Structure formats: structure tokens, C-alpha cells
PDB file of C-alpha atoms in Angstrom:
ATOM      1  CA  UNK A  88       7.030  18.502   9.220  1.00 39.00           C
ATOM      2  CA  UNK A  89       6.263  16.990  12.271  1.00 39.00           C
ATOM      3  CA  UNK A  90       6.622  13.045  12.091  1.00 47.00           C
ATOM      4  CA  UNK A  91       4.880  10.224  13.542  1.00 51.00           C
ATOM      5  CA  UNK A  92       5.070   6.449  14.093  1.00 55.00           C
ATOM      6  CA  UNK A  93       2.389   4.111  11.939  1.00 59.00           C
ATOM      7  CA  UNK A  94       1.409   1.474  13.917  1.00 54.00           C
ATOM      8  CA  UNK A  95       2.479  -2.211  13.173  1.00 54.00           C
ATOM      9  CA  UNK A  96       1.016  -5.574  13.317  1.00 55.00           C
ATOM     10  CA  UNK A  97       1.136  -7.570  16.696  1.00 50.00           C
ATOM     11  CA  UNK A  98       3.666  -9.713  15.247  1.00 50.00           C
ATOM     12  CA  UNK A  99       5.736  -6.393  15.116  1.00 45.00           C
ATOM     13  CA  UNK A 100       4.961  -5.290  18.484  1.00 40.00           C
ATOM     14  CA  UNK A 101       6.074  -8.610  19.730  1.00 44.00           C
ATOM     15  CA  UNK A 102       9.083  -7.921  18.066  1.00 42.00           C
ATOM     16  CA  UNK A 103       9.902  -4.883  20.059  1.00 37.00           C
ATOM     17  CA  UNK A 104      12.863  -4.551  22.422  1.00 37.00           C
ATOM     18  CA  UNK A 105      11.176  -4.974  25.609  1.00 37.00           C
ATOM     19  CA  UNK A 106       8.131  -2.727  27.251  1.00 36.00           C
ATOM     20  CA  UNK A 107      10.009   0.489  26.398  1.00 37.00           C
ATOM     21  CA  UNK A 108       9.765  -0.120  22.801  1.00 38.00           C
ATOM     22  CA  UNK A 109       5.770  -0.620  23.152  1.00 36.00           C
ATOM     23  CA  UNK A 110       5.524   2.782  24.967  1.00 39.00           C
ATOM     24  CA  UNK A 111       7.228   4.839  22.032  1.00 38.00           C
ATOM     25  CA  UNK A 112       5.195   3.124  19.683  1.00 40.00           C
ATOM     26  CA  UNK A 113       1.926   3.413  21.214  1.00 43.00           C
ATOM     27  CA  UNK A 114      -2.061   2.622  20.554  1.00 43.00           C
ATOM     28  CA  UNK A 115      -3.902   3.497  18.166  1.00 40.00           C
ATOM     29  CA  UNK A 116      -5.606   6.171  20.681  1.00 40.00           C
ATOM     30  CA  UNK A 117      -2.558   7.937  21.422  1.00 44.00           C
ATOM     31  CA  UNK A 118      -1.891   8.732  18.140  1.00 40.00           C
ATOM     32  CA  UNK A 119      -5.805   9.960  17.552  1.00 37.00           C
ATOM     33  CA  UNK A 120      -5.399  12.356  20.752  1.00 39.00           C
ATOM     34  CA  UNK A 121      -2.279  13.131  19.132  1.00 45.00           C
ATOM     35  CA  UNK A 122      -3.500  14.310  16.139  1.00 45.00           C
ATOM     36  CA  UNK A 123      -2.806  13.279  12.284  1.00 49.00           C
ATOM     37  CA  UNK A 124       0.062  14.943  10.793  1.00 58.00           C
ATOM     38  CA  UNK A 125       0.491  16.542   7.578  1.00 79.00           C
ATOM     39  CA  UNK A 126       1.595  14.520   5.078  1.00 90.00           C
ATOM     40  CA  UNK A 127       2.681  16.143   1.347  1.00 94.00           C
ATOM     41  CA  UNK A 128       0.148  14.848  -1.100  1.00 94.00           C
ATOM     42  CA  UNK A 129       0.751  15.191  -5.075  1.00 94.00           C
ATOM     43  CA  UNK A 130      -1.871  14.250  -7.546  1.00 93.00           C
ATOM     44  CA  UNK A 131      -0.261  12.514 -10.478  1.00 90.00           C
ATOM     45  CA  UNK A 132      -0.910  14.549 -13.971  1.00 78.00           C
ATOM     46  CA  UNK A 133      -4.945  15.805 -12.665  1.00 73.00           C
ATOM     47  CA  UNK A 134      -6.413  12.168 -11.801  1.00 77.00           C
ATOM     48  CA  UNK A 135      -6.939  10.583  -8.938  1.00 86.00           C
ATOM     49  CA  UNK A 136      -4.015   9.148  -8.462  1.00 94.00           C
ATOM     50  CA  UNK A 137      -2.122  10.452  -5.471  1.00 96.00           C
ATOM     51  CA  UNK A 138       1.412   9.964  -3.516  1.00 97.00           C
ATOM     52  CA  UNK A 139       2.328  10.368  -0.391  1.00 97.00           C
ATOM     53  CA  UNK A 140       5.975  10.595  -0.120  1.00 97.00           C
ATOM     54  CA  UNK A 141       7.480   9.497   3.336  1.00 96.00           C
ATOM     55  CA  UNK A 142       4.227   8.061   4.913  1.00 97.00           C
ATOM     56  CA  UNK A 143       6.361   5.723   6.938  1.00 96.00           C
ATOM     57  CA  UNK A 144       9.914   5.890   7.784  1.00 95.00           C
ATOM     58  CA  UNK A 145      12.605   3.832   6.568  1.00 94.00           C
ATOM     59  CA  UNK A 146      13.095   1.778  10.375  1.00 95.00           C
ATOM     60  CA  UNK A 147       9.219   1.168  10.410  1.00 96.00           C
ATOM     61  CA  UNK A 148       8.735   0.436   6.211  1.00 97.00           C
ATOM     62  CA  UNK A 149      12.213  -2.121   7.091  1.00 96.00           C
ATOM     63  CA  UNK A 150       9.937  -3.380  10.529  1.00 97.00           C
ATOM     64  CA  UNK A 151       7.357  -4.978   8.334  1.00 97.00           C
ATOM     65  CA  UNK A 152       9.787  -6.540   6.076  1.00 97.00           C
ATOM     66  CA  UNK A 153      11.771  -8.296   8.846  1.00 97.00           C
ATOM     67  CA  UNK A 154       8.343  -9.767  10.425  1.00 96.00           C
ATOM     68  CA  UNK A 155       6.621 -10.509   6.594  1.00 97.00           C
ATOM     69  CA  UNK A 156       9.660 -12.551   5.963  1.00 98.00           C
ATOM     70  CA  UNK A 157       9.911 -14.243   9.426  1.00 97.00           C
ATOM     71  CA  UNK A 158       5.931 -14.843   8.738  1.00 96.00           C
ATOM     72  CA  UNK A 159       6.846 -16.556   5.456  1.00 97.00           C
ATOM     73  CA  UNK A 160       4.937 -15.338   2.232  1.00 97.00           C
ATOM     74  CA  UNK A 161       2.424 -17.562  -0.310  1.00 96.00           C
ATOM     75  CA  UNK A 162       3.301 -17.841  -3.923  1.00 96.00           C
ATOM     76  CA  UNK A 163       0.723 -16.126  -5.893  1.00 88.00           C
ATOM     77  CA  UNK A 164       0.240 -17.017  -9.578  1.00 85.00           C
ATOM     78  CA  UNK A 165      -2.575 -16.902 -12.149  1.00 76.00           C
ATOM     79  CA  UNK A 166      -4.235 -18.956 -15.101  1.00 62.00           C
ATOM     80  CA  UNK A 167      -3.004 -15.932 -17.333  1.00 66.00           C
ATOM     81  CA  UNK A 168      -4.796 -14.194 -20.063  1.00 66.00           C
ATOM     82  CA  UNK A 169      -5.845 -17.153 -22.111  1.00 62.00           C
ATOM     83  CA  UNK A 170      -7.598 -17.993 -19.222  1.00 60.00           C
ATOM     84  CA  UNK A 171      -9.393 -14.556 -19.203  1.00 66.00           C
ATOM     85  CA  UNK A 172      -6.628 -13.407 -15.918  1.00 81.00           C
ATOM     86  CA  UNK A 173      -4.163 -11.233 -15.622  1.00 87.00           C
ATOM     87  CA  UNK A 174      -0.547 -12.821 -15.592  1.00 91.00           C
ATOM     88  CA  UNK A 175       0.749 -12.450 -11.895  1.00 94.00           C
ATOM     89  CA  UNK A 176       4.035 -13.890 -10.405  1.00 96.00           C
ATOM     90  CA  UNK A 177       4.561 -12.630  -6.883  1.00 97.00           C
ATOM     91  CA  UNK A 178       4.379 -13.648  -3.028  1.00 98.00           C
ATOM     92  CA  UNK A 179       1.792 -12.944  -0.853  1.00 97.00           C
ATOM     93  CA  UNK A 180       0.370 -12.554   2.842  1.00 97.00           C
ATOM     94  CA  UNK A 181      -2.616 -11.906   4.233  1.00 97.00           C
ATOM     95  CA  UNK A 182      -3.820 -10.990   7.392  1.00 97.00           C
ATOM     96  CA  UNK A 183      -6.700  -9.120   9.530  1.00 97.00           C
ATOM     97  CA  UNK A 184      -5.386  -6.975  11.799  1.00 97.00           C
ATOM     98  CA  UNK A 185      -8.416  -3.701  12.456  1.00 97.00           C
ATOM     99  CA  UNK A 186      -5.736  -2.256  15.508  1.00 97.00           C
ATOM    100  CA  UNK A 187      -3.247  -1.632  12.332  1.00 97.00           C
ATOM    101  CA  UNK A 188      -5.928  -0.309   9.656  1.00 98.00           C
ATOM    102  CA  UNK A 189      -7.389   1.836  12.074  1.00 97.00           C
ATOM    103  CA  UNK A 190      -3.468   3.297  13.205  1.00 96.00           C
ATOM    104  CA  UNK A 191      -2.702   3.843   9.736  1.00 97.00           C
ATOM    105  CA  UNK A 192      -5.845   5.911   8.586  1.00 97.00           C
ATOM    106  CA  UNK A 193      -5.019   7.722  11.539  1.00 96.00           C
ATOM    107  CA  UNK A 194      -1.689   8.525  10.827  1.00 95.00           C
ATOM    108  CA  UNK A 195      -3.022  10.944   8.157  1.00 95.00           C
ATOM    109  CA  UNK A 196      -4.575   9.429   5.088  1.00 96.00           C
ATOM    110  CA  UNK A 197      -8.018  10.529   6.604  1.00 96.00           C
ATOM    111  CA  UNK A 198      -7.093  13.880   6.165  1.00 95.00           C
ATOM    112  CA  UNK A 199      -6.924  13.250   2.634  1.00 95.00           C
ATOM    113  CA  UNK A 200     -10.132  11.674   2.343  1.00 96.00           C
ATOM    114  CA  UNK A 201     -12.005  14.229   4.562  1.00 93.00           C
ATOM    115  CA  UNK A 202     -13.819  16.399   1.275  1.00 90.00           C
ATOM    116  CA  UNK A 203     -13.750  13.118  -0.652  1.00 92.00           C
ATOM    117  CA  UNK A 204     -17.292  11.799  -1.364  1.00 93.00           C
ATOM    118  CA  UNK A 205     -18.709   8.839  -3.580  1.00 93.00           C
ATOM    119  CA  UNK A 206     -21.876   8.574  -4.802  1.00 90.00           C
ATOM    120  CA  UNK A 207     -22.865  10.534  -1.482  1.00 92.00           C
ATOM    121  CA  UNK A 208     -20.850   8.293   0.948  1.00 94.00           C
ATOM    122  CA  UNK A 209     -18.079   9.274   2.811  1.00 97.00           C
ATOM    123  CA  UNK A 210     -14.410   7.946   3.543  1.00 97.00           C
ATOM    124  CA  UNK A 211     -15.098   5.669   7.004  1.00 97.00           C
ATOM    125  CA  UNK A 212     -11.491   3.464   7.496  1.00 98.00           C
ATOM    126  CA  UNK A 213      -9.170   1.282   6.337  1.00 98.00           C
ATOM    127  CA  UNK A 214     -10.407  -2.739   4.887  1.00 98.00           C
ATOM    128  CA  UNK A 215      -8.858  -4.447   7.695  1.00 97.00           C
ATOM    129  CA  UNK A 216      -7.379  -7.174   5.572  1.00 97.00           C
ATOM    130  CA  UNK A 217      -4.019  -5.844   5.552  1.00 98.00           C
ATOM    131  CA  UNK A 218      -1.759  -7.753   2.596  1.00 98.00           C
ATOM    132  CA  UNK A 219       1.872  -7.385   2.215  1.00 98.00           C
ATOM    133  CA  UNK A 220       3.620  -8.887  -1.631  1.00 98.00           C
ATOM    134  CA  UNK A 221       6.732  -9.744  -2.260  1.00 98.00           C
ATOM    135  CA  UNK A 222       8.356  -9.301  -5.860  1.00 98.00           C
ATOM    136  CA  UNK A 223      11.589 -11.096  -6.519  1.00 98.00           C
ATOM    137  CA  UNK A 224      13.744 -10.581  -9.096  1.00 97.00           C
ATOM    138  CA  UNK A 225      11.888 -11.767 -12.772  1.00 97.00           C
ATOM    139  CA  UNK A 226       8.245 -11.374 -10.883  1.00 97.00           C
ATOM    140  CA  UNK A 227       5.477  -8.900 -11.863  1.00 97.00           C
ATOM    141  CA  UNK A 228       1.541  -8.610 -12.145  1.00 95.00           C
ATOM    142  CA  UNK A 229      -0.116  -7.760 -15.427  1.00 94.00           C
ATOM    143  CA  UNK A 230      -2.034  -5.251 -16.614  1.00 94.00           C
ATOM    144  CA  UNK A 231      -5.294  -5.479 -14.479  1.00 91.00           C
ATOM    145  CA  UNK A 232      -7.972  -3.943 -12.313  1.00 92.00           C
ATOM    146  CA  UNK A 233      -8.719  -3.765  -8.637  1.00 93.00           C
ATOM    147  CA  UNK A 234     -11.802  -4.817  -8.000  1.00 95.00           C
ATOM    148  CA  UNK A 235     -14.385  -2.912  -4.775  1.00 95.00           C
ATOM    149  CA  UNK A 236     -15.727  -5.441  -2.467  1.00 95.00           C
ATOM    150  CA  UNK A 237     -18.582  -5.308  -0.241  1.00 94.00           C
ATOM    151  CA  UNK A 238     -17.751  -5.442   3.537  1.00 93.00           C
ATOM    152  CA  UNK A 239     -21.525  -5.616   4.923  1.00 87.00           C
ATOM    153  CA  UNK A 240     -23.588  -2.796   6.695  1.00 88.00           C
ATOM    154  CA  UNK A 241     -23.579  -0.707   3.202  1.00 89.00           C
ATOM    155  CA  UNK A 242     -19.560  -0.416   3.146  1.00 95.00           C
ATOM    156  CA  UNK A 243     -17.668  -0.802   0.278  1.00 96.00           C
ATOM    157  CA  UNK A 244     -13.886  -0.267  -0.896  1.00 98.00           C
ATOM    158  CA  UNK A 245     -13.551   2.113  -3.395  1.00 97.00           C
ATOM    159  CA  UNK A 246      -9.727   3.142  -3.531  1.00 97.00           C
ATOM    160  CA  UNK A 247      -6.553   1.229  -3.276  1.00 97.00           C
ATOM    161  CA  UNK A 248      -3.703   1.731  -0.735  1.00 98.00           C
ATOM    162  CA  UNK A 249      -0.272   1.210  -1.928  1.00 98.00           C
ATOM    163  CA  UNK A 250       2.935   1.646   0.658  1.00 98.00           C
ATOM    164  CA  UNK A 251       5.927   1.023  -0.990  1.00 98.00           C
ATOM    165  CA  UNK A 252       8.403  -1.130   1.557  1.00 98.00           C
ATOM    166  CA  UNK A 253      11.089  -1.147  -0.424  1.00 97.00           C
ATOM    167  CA  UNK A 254      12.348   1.180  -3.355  1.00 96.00           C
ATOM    168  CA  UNK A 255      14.832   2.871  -5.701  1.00 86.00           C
ATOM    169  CA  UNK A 256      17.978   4.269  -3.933  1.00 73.00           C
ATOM    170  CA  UNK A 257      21.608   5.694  -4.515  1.00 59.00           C
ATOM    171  CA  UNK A 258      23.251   3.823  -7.368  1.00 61.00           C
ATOM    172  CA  UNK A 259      25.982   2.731  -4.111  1.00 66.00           C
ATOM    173  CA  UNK A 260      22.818   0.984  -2.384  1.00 78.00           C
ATOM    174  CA  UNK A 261      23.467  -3.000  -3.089  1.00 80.00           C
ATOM    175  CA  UNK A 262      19.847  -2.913  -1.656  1.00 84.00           C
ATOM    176  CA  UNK A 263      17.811  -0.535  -3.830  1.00 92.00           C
ATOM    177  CA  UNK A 264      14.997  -1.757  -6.121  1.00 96.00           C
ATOM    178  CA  UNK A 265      15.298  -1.752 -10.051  1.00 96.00           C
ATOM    179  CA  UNK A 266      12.424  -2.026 -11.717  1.00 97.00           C
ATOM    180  CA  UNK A 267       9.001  -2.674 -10.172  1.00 97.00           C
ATOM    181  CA  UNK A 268       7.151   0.401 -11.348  1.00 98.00           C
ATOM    182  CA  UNK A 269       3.671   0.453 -11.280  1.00 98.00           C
ATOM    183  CA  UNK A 270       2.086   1.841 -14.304  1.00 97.00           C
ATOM    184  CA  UNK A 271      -1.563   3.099 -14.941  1.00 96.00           C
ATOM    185  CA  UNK A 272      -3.294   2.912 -18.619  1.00 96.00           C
ATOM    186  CA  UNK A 273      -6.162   4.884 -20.156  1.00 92.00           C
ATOM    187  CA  UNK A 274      -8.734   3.472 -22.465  1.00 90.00           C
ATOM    188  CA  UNK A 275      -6.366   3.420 -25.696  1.00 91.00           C
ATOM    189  CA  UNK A 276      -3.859   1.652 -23.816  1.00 92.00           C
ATOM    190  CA  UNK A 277      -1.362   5.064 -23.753  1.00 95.00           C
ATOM    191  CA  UNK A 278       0.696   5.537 -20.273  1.00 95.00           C
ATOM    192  CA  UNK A 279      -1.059   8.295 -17.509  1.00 94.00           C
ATOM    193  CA  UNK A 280       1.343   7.821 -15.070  1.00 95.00           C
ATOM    194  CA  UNK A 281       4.479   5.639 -13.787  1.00 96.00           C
ATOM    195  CA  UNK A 282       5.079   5.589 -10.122  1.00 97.00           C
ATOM    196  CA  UNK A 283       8.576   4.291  -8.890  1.00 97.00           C
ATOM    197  CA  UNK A 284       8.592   2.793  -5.760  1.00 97.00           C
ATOM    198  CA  UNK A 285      10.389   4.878  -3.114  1.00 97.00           C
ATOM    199  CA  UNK A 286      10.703   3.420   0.461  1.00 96.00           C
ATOM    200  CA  UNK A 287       7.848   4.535   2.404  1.00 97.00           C
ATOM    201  CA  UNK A 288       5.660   6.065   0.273  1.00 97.00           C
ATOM    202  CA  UNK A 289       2.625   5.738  -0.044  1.00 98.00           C
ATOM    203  CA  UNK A 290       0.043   5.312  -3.662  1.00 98.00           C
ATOM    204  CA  UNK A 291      -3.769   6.196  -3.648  1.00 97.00           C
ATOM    205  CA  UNK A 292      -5.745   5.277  -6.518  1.00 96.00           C
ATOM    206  CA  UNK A 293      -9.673   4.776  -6.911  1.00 95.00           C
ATOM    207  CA  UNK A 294     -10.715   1.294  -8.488  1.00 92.00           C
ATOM    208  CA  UNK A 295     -14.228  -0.951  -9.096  1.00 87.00           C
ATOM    209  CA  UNK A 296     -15.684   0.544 -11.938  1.00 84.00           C
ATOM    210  CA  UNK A 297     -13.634   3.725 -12.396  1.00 88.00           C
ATOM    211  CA  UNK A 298     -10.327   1.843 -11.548  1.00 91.00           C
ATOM    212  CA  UNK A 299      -7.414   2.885 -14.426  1.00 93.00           C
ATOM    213  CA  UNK A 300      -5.827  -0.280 -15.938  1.00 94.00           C
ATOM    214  CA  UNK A 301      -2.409  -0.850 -14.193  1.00 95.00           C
ATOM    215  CA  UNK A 302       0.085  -3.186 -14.274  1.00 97.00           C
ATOM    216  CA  UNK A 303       3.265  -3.831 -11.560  1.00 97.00           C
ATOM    217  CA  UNK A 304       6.607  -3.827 -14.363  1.00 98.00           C
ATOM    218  CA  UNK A 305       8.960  -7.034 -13.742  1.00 96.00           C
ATOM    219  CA  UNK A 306      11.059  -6.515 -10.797  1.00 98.00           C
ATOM    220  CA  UNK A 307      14.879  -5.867 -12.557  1.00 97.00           C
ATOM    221  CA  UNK A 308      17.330  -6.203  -9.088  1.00 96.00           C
ATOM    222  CA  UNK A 309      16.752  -7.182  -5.750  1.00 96.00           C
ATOM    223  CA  UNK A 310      13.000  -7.669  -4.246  1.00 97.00           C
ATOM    224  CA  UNK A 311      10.132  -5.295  -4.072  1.00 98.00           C
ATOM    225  CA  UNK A 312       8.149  -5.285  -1.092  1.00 98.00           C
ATOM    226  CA  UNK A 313       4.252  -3.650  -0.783  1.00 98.00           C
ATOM    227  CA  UNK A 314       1.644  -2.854   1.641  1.00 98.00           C
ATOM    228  CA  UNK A 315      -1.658  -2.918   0.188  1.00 98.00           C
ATOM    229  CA  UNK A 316      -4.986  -1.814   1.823  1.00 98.00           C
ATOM    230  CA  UNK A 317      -8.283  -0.466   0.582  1.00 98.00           C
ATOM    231  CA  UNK A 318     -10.099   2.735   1.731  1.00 98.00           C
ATOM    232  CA  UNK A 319     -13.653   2.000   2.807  1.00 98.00           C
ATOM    233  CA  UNK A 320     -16.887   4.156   1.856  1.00 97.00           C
ATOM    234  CA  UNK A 321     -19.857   4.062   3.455  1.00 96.00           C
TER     235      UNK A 321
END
């Protein structure tokens, strides 16, 4: 399969050896004229869960690590269920960047969206707030829901983007993640699916009202890192 390089925040292309680094990496145009690739796509079990193994390589899923951390992350915590919240324990940061949304639709998940309609709207982009967690050992989120937000001019999120930074690995790997799965729910509370992270790939799942209860299991070894996103109808 022919691969292809995901763009990366500014912060990342500042972080680039030099000019020749830029040019490999490119703009979001180049990779457009390009063309997307084709990524492997399973659906989880018949739902609309989906997995895209490999979406970014191992050098660029370990680029946004380095510049998350030299960013610094936000703890992010909860009032907890007595409070009518889910529990959540893990680090956070947020930031706009539309130059990386629009790279990373690009780089193929618009292909999967292409024959995917809601309520008679169509698959437009990537939500430009771009998050990245952090899950340390002991840290997890609770069983919740991902709620759609409106983004003006009749757009609205209606699925989730997941990229796993981080993930499971040889048992040699000192580095590899244990623990950390996220697992989805059906109405009686029995498991549909448990994803383990894997470096790279990527998770698609639909939420707002027909969003699957799901919960991010308590990191066991070493830290769990995520890219999240949102795919925009309109």
C-alpha cells in the first residue's frame, strides 16, 4: 500500500530539521493533488465502529508526542458520578489548528466518509479543535458519551476520531502500553467491542444521540497517548 505523511501541527513543523524537512512533509495541497491513499478499514462486529490500522506511522504518531509533551498537557478531572459525570483522570491539550484537520481528512479518512450520509448531510472535514490526552499509569475515563456540537453555518460533529499515539507492543518493548483499552457498551450494559490501542491507528465511532456508551480502561504500564478529532456533517 502506498504510504503517505499526515500533516502535523506548526509546533511540529517548527520542529523539523531545517527547510529540507518542511519539503518532504509538505502542505496540505500537495497531498490533495497527490491523492488520498488507501487505508484498510474494518468495521468492528457490524456497527459503526471502524479501525484504521496504520493511519500514521510510528516516526510521525512519536512526532506529536515529543511536541505534546514539550507543549505541556492540563490535568483533566471530573465531579464523578455522584455529581451526575463521568469519572475521568487524564491530561489534556487543546488546540485549533484547520491546516492539520484539513491534512488529516485528506490523508484518507474522507474516503471513508464519501457514501456516508446523516439525516441527508454529508461528511464536509475535520472539527478543527484538534486535542491530544495523556493517560499515565492508574488514569482512565469512565463510562460516558461523546457529545455532537454545533460549529455554525448548519455544521455539526457527528462521529469521533480516535488516533492511537501510543500502544501495545512486543512483550521486549519497555515502552509498550498495558492497559488503556477503550471499550463500547450496548443498552444492557454487555461489551460490543474492545479496541486495544496500537500505535498509529486510527478509531471511528458515531456519537450525539446514537453514540454507544464507552469507557477508556485504567492505563496498567507506561502512558497512553491519543489524538482525538470529530468528523463534521453538514
Amino acid at each position: 500500500r502506498r504510504r503517505r505523511s499526515a500533516a502535523a501541527p506548526e509546533e511540529i513543523l517548527r520542529c523539523q530539521e531545517g527547510e529540507e524537512g518542511r519539503q518532504r512533509r509538505g502542505t496540505a495541497s500537495d497531498k490533495a493533488q497527490e491523492g488520498p491513499p488507501d487505508l484498510q478499514v474494518n468495521r468492528l462486529k457490524g456497527t459503526q465502529l471502524l479501525t484504521v490500522p496504520d493511519f500514521l506511522t510510528s516516526a510521525e504518531a512519536k512526532a506529536f508526542v515529543d511536541v505534546a509533551e514539550s507543549m505541556g498537557f492540563t490535568h483533566q478531572g471530573s465531579l464523578g458520578p455522584l455529581k451526575g459525570e463521568a469519572y475521568r483522570d487524564n491530561d489534556r491539550i487543546s488546540v485549533t489548528d484547520p491546516l492539520l484537520a484539513q491534512t488529516l481528512w485528506e490523508s484518507g479518512i474522507n474516503r471513508i466518509f464519501m457514501d456516508i450520509n446523516i439525516s441527508g448531510k454529508a461528511a464536509t472535514g475535520l472539527n478543527p479543535n484538534i486535542r491530544l490526552y495523556r493517560y499515565v499509569e492508574g488514569q482512565r475515563f469512565g463510562r460516558h458519551i461523546d457529545e455532537s456540537v454545533h460549529l455554525g453555518d448548519g455544521s455539526r460533529t457527528q462521529y469521533t476520531l480516535l488516533v492511537y499515539l501510543s500502544g501495545k507492543g512486543s512483550a521486549k518493548d519497555s515502552q509498550a502500553l498495558v492497559g488503556g483499552e477503550t471499550v463500547f457498551y450496548d443498552h444492557r450494559g454487555g461489551i460490543v467491542a474492545e479496541v486495544a490501542p496500537v500505535q498509529g491507528m486510527a478509531l471511528l465511532h458515531l456519537h450525539g444521540a446514537r453514540c454507544m456508551l464507552h469507557e477508556a480502561r485504567f492505563v496498567k504500564k507506561n502512558v497512553k497517548y491519543v489524538l482525538r478529532s470529530d468528523v463534521v456533517f453538514a
